[in-house]
Short mmCIF file of C-alpha atoms in Angstrom, two decimals:
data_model
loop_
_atom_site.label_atom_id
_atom_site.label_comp_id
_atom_site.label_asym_id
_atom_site.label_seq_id
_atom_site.Cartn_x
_atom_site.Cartn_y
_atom_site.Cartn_z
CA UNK A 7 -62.38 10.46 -17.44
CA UNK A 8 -62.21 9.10 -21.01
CA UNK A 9 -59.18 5.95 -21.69
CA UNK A 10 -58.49 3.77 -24.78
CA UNK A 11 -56.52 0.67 -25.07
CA UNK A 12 -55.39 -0.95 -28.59
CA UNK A 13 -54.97 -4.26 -27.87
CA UNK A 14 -51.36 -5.52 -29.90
CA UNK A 15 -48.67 -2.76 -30.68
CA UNK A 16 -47.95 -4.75 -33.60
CA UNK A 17 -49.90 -6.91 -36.27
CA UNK A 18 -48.57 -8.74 -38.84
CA UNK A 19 -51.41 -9.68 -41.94
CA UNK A 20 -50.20 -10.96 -45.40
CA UNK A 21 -51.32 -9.29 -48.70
CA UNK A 22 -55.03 -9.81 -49.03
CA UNK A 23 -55.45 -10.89 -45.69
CA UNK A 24 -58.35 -9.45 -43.27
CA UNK A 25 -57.42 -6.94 -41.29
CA UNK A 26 -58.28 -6.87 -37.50
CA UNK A 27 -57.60 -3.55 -35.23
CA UNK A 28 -58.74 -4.25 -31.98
CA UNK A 29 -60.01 -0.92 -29.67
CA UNK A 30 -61.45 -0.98 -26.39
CA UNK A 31 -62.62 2.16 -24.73
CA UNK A 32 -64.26 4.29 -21.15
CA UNK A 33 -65.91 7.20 -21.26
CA UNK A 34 -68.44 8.26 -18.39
CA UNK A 35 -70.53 9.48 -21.06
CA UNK A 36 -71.69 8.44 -24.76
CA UNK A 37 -68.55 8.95 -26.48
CA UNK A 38 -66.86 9.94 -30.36
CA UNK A 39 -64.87 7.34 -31.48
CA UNK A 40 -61.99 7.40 -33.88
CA UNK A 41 -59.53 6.01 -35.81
CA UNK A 42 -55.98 7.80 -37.45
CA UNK A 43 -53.55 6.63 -39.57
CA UNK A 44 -50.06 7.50 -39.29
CA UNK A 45 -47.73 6.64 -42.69
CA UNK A 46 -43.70 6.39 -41.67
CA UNK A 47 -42.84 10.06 -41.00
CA UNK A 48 -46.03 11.90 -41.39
CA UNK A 49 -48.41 13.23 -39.02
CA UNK A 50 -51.97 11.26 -38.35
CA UNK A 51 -55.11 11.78 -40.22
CA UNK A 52 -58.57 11.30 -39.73
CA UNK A 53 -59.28 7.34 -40.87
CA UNK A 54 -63.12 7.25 -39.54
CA UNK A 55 -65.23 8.36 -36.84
CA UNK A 56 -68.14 7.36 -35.33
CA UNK A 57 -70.52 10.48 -33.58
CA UNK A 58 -74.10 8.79 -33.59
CA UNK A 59 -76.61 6.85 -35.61
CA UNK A 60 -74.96 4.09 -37.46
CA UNK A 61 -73.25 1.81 -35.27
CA UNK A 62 -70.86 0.60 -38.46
CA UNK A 63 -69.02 3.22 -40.07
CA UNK A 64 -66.95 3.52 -43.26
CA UNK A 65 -63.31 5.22 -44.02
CA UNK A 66 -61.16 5.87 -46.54
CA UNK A 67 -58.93 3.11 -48.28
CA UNK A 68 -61.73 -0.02 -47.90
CA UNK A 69 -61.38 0.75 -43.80
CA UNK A 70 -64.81 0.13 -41.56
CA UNK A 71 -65.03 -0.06 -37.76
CA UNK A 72 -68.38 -0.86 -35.67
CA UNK A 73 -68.75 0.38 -32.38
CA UNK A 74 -70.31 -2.14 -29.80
CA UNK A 75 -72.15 -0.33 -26.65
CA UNK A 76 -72.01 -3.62 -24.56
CA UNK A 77 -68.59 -4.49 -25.56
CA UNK A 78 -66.94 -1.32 -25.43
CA UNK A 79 -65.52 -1.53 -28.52
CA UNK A 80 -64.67 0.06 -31.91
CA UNK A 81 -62.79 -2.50 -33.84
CA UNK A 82 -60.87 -1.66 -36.97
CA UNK A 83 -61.23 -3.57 -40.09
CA UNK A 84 -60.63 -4.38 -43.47
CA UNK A 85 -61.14 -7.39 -45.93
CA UNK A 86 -58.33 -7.49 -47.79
CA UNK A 87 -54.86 -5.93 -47.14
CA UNK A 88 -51.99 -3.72 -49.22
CA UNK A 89 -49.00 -3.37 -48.91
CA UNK A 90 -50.06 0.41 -48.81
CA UNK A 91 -51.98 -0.36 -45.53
CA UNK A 92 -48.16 -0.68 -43.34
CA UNK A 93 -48.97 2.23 -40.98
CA UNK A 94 -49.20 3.05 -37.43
CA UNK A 95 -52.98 3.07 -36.64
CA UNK A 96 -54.58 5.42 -33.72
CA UNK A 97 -58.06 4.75 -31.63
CA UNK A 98 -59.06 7.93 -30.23
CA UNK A 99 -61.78 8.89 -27.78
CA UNK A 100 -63.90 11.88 -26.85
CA UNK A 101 -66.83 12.34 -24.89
CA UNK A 102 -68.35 14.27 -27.92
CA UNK A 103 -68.54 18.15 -25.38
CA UNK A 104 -67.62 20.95 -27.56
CA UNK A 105 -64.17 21.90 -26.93
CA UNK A 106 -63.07 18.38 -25.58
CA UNK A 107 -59.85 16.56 -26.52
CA UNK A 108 -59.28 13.57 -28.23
CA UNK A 109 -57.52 10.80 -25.90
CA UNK A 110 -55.38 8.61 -27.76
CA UNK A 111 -54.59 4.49 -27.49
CA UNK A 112 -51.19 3.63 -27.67
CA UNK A 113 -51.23 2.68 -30.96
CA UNK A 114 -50.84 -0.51 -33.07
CA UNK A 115 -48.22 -0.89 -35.88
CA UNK A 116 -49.27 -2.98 -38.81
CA UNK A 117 -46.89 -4.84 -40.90
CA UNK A 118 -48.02 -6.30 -44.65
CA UNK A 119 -45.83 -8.64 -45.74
CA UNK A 120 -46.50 -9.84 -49.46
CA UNK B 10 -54.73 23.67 -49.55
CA UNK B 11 -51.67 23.76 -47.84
CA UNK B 12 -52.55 21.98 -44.62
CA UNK B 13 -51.12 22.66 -41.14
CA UNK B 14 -47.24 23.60 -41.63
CA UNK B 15 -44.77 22.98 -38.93
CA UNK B 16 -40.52 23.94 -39.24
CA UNK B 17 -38.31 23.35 -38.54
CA UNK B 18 -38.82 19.20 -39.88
CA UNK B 19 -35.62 18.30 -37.75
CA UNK B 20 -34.16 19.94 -34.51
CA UNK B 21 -30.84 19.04 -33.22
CA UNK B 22 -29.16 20.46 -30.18
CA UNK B 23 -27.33 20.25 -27.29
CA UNK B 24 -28.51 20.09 -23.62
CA UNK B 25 -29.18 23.31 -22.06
CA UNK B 26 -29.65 24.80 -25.90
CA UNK B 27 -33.20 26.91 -26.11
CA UNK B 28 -35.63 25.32 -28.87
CA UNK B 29 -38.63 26.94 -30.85
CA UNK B 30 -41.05 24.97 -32.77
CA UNK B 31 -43.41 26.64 -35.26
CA UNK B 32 -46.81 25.79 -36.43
CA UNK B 33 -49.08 27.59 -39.08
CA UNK B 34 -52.44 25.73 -39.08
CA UNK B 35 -55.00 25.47 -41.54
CA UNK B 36 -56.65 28.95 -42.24
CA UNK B 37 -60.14 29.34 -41.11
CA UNK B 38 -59.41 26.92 -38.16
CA UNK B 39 -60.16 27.49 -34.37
CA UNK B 40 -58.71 25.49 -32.59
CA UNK B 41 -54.45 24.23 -32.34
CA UNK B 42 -53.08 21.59 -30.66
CA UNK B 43 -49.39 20.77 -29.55
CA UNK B 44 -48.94 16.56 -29.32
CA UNK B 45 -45.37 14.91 -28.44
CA UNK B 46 -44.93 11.54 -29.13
CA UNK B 47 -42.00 9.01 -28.09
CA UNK B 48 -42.19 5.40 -28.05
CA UNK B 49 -42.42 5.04 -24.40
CA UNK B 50 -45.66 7.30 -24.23
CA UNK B 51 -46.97 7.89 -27.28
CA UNK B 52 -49.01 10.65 -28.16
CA UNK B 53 -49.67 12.86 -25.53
CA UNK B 54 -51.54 16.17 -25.64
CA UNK B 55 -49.24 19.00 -24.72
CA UNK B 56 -51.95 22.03 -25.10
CA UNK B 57 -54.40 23.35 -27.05
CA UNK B 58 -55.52 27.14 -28.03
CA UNK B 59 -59.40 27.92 -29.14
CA UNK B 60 -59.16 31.35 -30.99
CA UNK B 61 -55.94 32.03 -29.99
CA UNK B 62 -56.20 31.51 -25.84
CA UNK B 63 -55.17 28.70 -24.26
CA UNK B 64 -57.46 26.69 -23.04
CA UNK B 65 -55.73 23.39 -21.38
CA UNK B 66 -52.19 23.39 -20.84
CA UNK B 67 -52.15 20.60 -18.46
CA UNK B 68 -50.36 18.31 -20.32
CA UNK B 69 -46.93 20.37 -20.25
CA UNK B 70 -44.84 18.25 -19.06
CA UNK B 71 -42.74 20.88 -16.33
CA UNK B 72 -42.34 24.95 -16.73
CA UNK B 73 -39.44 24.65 -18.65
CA UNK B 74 -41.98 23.79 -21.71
CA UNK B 75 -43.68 27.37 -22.70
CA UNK B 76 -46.43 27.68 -25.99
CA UNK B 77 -47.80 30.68 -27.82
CA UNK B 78 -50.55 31.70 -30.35
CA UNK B 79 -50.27 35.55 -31.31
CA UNK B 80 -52.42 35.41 -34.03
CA UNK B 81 -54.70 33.00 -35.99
CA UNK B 82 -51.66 31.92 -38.23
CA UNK B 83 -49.07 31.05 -35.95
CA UNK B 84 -47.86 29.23 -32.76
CA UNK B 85 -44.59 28.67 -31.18
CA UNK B 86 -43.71 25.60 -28.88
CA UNK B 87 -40.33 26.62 -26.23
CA UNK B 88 -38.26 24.67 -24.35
CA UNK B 89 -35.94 26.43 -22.53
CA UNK B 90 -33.49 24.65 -21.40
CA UNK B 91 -33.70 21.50 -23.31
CA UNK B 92 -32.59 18.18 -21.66
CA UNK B 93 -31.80 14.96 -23.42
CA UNK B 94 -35.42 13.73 -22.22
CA UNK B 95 -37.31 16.11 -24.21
CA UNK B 96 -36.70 14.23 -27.31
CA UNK B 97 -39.63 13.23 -29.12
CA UNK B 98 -41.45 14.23 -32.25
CA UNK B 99 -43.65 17.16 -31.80
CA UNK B 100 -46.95 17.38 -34.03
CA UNK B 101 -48.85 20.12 -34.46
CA UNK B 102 -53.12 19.83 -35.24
CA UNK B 103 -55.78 22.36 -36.11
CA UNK B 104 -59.42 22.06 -36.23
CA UNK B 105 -63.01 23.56 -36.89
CA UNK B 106 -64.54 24.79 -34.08
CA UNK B 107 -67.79 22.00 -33.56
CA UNK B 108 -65.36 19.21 -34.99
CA UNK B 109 -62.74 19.56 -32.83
CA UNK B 110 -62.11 15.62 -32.57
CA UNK B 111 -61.34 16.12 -36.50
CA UNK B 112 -57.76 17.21 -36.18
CA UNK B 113 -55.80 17.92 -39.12
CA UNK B 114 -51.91 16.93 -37.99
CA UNK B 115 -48.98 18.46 -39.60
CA UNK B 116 -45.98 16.39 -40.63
CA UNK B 117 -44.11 16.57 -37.13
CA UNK B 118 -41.13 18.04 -35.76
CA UNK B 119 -38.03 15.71 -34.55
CA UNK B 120 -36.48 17.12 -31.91
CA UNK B 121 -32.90 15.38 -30.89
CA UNK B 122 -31.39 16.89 -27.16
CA UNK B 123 -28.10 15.65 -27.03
#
């Protein structure tokens, strides 16, 4: 069994801020990690992912995560916020088997105010 | 590329009403997935179809919920009867087969049972 929890369902960072997305996963097994974006009323879409090799990974829009063995982790970050960066943000989790499913945190809202 | 399409955008009906909710994905895909998400449980995994057979449906919530994939180009998503609870917005996904974590969401149907 495969879980992910998002620690925070809502962070609040000012323009040009850092920006701190915290993940923490299980899998029984070396797992896929992910992140998705979701801008107010659209679907989600593929931020970054880590499979293997490099432990720090980059995304689109300035986005990098590092995944952490001991810590289960898979932060989310980014130096410097946007305004364009108010989303909903998604870790996801899969255990990497071909024709697995993604399992999805709950999610964490991020407000940019200027 | 005209990315996974989903219609209607906005569903509303009335209790007992039947609803259909259709999903083209992205051609050349293999795999389809059917999400829901509310606020109370965010995005959960409804079923998902590998070259057109289902391959995990155990995320339907009760029998009343009913999904389809005739072809490559098309699925339906039934709920017959609706009730109130059923509210959500329903997202659609494709993906390549051997990157199935790398879902491709459409923009979501908003389904209203009144």
């Amino acid at each position: 069994a495969q879980s992910v929890t998002q620690l925070g369902s809502h962070v609040s960072v000012s323009e040009g801020a850092l920006v701190l997305l915290r993940c923490n996963y299980s899998s029984s097994v070396p797992p896929y990690l992910f992140w998705y974006v979701q801008y107010p009323n659209q679907g989600l879409q593929l931020l970054l992912k880590y499979t293997t090799g490099a432990t720090l990974v980059k995304g689109i829009n300035g986005f990098e995560a590092e995944f952490k063995k001991s810590e289960t982790s898979f932060h989310l970050t980014k130096p410097s916020a946007h305004m364009s960066d108010a989303a909903e943000y998604f870790c996801a989790v899969s255990n990497g088997a071909a024709g697995n499913k993604l399992t999805f945190g709950g999610g964490t809202r991020v407000l940019v105010k200027p | 590329d005209a990315g996974v399409i989903q219609s209607p955008r906005h569903e509303v009906t009335e209790m007992g009403q039947e609803v259909t909710l259709r999903c083209k994905p992205i051609s050349g895909h293999d795999y389809l997935f059917w999400y829901r998400q509310t606020m109370m449980r965010g995005l959960e995994l409804l079923i998902y179809f590998n070259n057109n057979v289902p391959i995990d449906d155990s995320g339907m919530p009760e029998d009343r919920f009913s999904a389809k994939m005739p072809n490559a180009s098309f699925s339906t998503l039934k709920i017959q009867p609706s009730e109130p609870r059923d509210s959500a917005v329903y997202f659609c996904a494709s993906s390549l087969a051997g990157k199935i974590y790398e879902q491709y969401f459409g923009p979501g149907t908003r389904l209203t049972v009144t």
